[in-house]
Short mmCIF file of C-alpha atoms in Angstrom, two decimals:
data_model
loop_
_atom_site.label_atom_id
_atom_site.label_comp_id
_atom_site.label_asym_id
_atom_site.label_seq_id
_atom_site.Cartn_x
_atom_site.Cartn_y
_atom_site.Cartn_z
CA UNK A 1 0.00 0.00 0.00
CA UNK A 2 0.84 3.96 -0.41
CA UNK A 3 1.44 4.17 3.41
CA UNK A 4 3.65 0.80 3.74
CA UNK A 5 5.60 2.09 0.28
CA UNK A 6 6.24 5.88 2.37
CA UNK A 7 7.28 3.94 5.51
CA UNK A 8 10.06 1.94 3.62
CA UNK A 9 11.26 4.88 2.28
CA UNK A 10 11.37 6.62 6.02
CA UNK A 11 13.25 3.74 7.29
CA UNK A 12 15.88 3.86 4.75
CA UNK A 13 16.15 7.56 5.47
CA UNK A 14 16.61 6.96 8.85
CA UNK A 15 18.75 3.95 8.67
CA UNK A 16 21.01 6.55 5.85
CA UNK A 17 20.91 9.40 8.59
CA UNK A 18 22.31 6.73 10.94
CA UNK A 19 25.74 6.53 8.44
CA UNK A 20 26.66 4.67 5.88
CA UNK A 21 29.53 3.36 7.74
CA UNK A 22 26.91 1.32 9.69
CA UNK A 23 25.55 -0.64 6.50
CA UNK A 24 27.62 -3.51 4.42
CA UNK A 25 27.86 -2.51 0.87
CA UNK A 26 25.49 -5.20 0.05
CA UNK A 27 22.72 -4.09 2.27
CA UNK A 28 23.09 -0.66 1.36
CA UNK A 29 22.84 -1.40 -2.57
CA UNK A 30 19.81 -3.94 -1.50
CA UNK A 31 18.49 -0.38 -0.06
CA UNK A 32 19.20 1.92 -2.83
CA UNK A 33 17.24 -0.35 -5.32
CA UNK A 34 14.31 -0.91 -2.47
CA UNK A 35 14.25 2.67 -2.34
CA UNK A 36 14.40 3.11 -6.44
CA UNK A 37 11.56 0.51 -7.01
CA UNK A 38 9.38 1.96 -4.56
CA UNK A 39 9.55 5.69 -5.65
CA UNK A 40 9.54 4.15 -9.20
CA UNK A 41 6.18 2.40 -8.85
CA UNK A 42 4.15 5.36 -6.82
CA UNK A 43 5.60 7.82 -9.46
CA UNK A 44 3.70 5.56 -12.21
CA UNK A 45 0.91 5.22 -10.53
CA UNK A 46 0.60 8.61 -9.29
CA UNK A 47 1.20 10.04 -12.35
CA UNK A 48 -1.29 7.65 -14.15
CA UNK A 49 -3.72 9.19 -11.64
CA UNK A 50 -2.81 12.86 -12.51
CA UNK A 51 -3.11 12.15 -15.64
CA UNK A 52 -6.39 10.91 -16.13
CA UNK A 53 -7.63 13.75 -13.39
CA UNK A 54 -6.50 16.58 -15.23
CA UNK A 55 -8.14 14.72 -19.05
CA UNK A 56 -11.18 14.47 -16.95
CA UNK A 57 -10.93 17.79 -15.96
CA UNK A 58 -10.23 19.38 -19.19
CA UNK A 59 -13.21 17.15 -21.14
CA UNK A 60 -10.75 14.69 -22.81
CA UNK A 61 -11.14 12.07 -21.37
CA UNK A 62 -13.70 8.98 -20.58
CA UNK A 63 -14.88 8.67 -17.06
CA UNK A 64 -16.29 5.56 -15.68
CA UNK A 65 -19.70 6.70 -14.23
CA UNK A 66 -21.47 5.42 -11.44
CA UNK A 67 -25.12 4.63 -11.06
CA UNK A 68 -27.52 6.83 -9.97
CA UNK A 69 -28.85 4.86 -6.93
CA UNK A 70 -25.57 4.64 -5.57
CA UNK A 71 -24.75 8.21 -6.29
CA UNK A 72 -28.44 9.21 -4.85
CA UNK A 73 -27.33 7.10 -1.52
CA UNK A 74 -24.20 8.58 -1.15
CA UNK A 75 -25.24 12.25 -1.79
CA UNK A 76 -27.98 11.64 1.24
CA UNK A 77 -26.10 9.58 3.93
CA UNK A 78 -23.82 12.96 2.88
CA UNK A 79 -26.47 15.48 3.67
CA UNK A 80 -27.20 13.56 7.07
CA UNK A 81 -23.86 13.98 8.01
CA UNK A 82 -23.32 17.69 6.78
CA UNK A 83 -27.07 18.02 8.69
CA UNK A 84 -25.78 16.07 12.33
CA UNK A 85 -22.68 18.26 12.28
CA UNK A 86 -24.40 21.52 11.65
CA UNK A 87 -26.90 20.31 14.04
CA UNK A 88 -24.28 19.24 16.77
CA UNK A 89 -22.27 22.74 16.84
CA UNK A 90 -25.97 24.52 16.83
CA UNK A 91 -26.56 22.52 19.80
CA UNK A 92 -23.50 22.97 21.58
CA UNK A 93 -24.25 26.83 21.09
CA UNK A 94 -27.33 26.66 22.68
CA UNK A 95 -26.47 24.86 26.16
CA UNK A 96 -22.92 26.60 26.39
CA UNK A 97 -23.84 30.44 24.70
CA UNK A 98 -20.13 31.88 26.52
CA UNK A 99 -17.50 31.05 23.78
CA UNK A 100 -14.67 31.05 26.07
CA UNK A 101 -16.51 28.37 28.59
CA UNK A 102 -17.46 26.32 25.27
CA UNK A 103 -13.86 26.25 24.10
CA UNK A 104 -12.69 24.72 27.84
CA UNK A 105 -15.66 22.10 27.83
CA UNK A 106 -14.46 21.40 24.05
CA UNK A 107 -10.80 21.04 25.00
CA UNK A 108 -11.27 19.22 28.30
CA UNK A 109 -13.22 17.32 26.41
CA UNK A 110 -10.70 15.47 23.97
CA UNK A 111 -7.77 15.52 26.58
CA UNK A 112 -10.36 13.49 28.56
CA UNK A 113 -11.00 10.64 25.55
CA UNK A 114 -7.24 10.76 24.69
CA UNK A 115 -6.49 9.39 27.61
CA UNK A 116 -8.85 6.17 26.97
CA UNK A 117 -7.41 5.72 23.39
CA UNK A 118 -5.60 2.59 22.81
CA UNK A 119 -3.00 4.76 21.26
CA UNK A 120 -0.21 4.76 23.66
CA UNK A 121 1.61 8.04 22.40
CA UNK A 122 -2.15 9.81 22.92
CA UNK A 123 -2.21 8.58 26.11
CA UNK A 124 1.20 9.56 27.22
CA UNK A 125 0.31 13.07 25.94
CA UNK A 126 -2.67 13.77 27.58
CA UNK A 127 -1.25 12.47 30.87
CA UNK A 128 1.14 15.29 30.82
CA UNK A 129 -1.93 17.97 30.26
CA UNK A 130 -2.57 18.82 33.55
CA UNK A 131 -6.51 19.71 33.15
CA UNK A 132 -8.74 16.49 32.79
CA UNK A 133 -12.00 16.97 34.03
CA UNK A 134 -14.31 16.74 31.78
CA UNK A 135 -16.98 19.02 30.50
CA UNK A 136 -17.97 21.40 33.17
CA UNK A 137 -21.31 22.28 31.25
CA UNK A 138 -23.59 21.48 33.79
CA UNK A 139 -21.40 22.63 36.64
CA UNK A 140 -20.96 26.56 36.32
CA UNK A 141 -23.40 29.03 37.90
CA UNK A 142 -26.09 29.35 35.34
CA UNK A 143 -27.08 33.36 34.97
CA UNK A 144 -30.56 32.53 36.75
CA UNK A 145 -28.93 31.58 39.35
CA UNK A 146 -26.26 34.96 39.33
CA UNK A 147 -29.56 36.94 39.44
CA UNK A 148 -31.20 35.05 41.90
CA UNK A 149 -28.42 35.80 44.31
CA UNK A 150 -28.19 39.04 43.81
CA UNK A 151 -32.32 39.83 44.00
CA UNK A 152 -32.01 37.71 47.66
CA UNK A 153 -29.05 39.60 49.00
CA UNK A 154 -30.72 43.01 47.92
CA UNK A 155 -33.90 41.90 49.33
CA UNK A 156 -32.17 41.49 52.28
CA UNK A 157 -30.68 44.34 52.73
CA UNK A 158 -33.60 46.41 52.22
CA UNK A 159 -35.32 44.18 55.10
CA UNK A 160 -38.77 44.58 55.95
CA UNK A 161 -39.63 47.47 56.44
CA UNK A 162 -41.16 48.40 52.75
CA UNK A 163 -43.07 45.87 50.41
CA UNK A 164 -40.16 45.29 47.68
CA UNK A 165 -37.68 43.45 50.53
CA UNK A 166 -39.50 40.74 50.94
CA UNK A 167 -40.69 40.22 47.41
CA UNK A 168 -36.93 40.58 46.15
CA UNK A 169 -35.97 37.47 48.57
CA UNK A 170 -39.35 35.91 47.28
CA UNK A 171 -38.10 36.20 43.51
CA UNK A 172 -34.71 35.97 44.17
CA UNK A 173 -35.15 32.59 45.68
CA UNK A 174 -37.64 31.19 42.79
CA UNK A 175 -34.21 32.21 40.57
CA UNK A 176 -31.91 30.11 42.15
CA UNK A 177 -33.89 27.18 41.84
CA UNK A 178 -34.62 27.80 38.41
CA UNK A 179 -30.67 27.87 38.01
CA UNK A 180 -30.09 24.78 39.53
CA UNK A 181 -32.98 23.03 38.02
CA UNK A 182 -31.45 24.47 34.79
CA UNK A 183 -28.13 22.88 35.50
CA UNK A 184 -30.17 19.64 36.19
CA UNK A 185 -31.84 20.07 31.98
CA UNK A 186 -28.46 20.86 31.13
CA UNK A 187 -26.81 17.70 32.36
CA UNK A 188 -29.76 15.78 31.03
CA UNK A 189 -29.77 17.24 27.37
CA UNK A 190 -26.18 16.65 27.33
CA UNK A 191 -25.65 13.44 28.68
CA UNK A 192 -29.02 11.98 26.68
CA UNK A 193 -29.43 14.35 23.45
CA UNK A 194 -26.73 16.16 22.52
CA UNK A 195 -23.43 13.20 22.97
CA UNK A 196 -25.39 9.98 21.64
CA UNK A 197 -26.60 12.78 19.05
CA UNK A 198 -22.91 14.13 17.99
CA UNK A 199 -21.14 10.52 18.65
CA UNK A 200 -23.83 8.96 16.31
CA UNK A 201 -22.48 7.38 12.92
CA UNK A 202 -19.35 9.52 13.44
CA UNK A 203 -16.85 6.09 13.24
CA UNK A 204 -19.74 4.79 9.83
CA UNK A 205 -19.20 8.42 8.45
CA UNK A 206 -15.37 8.47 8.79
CA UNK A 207 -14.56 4.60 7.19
CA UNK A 208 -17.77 6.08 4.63
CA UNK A 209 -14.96 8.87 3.50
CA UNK A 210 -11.89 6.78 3.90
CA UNK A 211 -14.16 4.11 1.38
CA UNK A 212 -15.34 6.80 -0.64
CA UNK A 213 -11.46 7.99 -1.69
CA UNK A 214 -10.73 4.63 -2.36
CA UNK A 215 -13.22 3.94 -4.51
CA UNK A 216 -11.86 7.40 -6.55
CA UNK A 217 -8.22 6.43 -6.49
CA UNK A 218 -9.88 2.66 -7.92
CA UNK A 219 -11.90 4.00 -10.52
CA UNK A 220 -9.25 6.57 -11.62
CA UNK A 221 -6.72 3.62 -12.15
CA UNK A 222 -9.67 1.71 -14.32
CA UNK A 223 -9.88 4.72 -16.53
CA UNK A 224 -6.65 5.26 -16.30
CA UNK A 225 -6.16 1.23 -17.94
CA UNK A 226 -8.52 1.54 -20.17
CA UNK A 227 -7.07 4.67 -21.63
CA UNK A 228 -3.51 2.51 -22.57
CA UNK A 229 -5.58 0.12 -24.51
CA UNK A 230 -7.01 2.62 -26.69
CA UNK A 231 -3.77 3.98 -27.23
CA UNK A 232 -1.97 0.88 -27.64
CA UNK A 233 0.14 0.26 -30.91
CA UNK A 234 1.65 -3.22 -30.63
CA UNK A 235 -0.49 -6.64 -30.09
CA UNK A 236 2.01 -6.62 -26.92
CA UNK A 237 1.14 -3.52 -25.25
CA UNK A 238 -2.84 -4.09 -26.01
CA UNK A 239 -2.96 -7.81 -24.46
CA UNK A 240 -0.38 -6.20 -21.52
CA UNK A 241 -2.93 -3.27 -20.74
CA UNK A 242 -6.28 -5.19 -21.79
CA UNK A 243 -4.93 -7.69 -18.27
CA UNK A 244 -4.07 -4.42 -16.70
CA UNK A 245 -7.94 -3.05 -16.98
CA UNK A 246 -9.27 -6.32 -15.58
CA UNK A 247 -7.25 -6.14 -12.89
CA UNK A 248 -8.55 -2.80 -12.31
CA UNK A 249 -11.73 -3.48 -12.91
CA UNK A 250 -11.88 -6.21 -10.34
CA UNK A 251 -10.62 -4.03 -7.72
CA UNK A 252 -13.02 -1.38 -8.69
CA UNK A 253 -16.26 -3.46 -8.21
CA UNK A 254 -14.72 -5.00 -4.79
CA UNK A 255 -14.43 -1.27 -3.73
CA UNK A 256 -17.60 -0.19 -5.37
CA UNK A 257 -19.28 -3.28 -3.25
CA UNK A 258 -17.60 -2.48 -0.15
CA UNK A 259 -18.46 1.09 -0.26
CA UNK A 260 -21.97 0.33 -0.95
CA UNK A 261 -22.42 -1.28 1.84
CA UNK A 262 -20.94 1.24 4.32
CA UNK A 263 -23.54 3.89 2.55
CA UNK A 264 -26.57 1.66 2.63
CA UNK A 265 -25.81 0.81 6.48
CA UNK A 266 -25.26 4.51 7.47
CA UNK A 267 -28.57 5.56 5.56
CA UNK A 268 -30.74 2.72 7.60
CA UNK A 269 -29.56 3.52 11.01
CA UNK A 270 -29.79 7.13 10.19
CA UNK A 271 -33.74 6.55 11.17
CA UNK A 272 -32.24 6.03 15.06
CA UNK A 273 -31.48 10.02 14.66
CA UNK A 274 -35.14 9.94 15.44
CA UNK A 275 -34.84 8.38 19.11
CA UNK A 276 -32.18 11.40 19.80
CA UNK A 277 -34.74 14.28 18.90
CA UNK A 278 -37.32 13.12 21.42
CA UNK A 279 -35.08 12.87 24.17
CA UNK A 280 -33.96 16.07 23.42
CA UNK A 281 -38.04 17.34 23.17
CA UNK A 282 -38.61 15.40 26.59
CA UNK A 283 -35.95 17.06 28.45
CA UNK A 284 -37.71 20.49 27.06
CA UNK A 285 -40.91 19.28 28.29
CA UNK A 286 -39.93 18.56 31.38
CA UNK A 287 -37.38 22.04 32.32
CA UNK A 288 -40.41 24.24 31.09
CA UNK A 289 -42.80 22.19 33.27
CA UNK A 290 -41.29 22.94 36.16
CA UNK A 291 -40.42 26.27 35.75
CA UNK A 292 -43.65 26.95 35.22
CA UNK A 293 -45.43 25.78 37.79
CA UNK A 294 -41.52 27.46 40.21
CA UNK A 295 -42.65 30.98 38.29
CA UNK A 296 -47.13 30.19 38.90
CA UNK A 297 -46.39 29.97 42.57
CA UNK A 298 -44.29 32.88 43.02
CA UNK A 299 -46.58 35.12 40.95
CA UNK A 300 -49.41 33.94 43.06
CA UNK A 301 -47.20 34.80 46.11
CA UNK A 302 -46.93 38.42 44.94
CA UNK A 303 -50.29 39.29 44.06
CA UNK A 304 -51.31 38.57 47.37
#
């Protein structure tokens, strides 16, 4: 493969960088052609590639065109995801509005899953970051509660003596349980809407684009083949590039089949957005419910 072909070359480099003096003359010849045929065959390749892009590009060339139910499933399992991630940052907006608190949450965040990846070097990195605590979204003073305190301790101070003490401790109070039972819809939106909403498809979408290129880089090769056949000019060279387009065509449907799959998977459990949506409706519900029938009571207090 293209990475295994870069990583021989990087070992040679750093075998090279170690000195020459190091290496038999035999080994280091054995390297030198390594090092030749690899470069040699990705050049080829590559520029097989860049070729047939840029006569694509430019109208002169014949591109292998996929069918329109697979290029109607992949441009909608597409649109979900464009739709989820517009969706997710909206969301994230909306329960954190401070951008400076939403970039710690965000940050705190990802130290906090590096240092559960089975990626040693990630781990050893975030070990060394001395902040991992999570997302403090549902742990900062929410402004109702700010207000809250302030109405109380003004209400106090005032003291009973005119009408507007009492009712300031009255309100004040109904705001700083309104803060914390905002906390409480904050904790639940995130915790039951807003991560099973973001986390969703996201490891389906990223083999989906990982497939996707393949299938380009596969299809660009057929074309690629099939454009040496109709140039070739010796019996030779046309049976040579006519096994050289089956080849490629082989690969292409395995890739084609494999990709399908991956699309036509991400579209059906797309449906299970769905289930996200009403949690997300029922924690509304439920927040406005109660600070209704918080705000009822203290209006009915003051009107007496």
């Amino acid at each position: 493969t293209l990475y295994n072909q870069i990583r021989g070359i990087m070992d040679y480099g750093r075998r090279l960088s170690n000195g020459v003096a190091n290496l038999n003359m035999e080994e280091f010849g054995q390297s030198l052609k390594d090092m030749a045929g690899t470069v040699g065959s990705m050049s080829i390749k590559g520029f097989d590639r860049a070729k047939q892009f840029s006569q694509e590009k430019m109208g002169n060339a014949v591109k292998t065109e996929l069918d329109q139910d697979f290029i109607a499933l992949s441009a909608r399992v597409e649109e979900t995801r464009s739709c989820v991630s517009k969706t997710s940052t909206a969301a994230r907006n909306f329960l954190q509005p401070n951008a400076a608190a939403r970039l710690e949450d965000m940050f705190n965040e990802t130290v906090t899953a590096a240092e559960a990846s089975t990626n040693p070097n990630v781990r050893d990195i975030a070990a060394k970051i001395p902040i991992r605590k999570g997302s403090n979204i549902d742990k900062r003073q929410t402004y109702s509660e700010l207000m809250g305190h302030i109405m109380k301790t003004s209400g106090q101070q005032i003291g009973d003596s005119i009408k507007c003490g009492p009712s300031f401790v009255e309100v004040g109070e109904t705001f700083q349980k309104l803060g914390m039972l905002e906390r409480e819809y904050i904790r639940d939106v995130y915790n039951n809407f807003f991560k099973p909403f973001s986390n969703h498809l996201q490891v389906e979408y990223s083999n989906i684009t990982a497939e996707k290129r393949r299938l380009d880089l596969a299809r660009l090769d057929l074309d690629a083949a099939k454009s040496k056949v109709r140039g070739a000019r010796t019996p030779e060279a046309m049976q040579q590039n006519e096994q050289k387009v089956r080849e490629c065509q082989a690969a292409f449907d395995r890739q084609y089949e494999q990709t399908k799959i991956l699309l036509t998977e991400a579209d059906r459990k797309s449906d299970e957005f769905t289930c996200h949506l009403e949690e997300f409706i029922r924690s509304q519900m439920n927040y406005h419910e109660q600070a209704h029938k918080m705000l009822s009571e203290t209006h009915a207090n003051l009107k007496k």
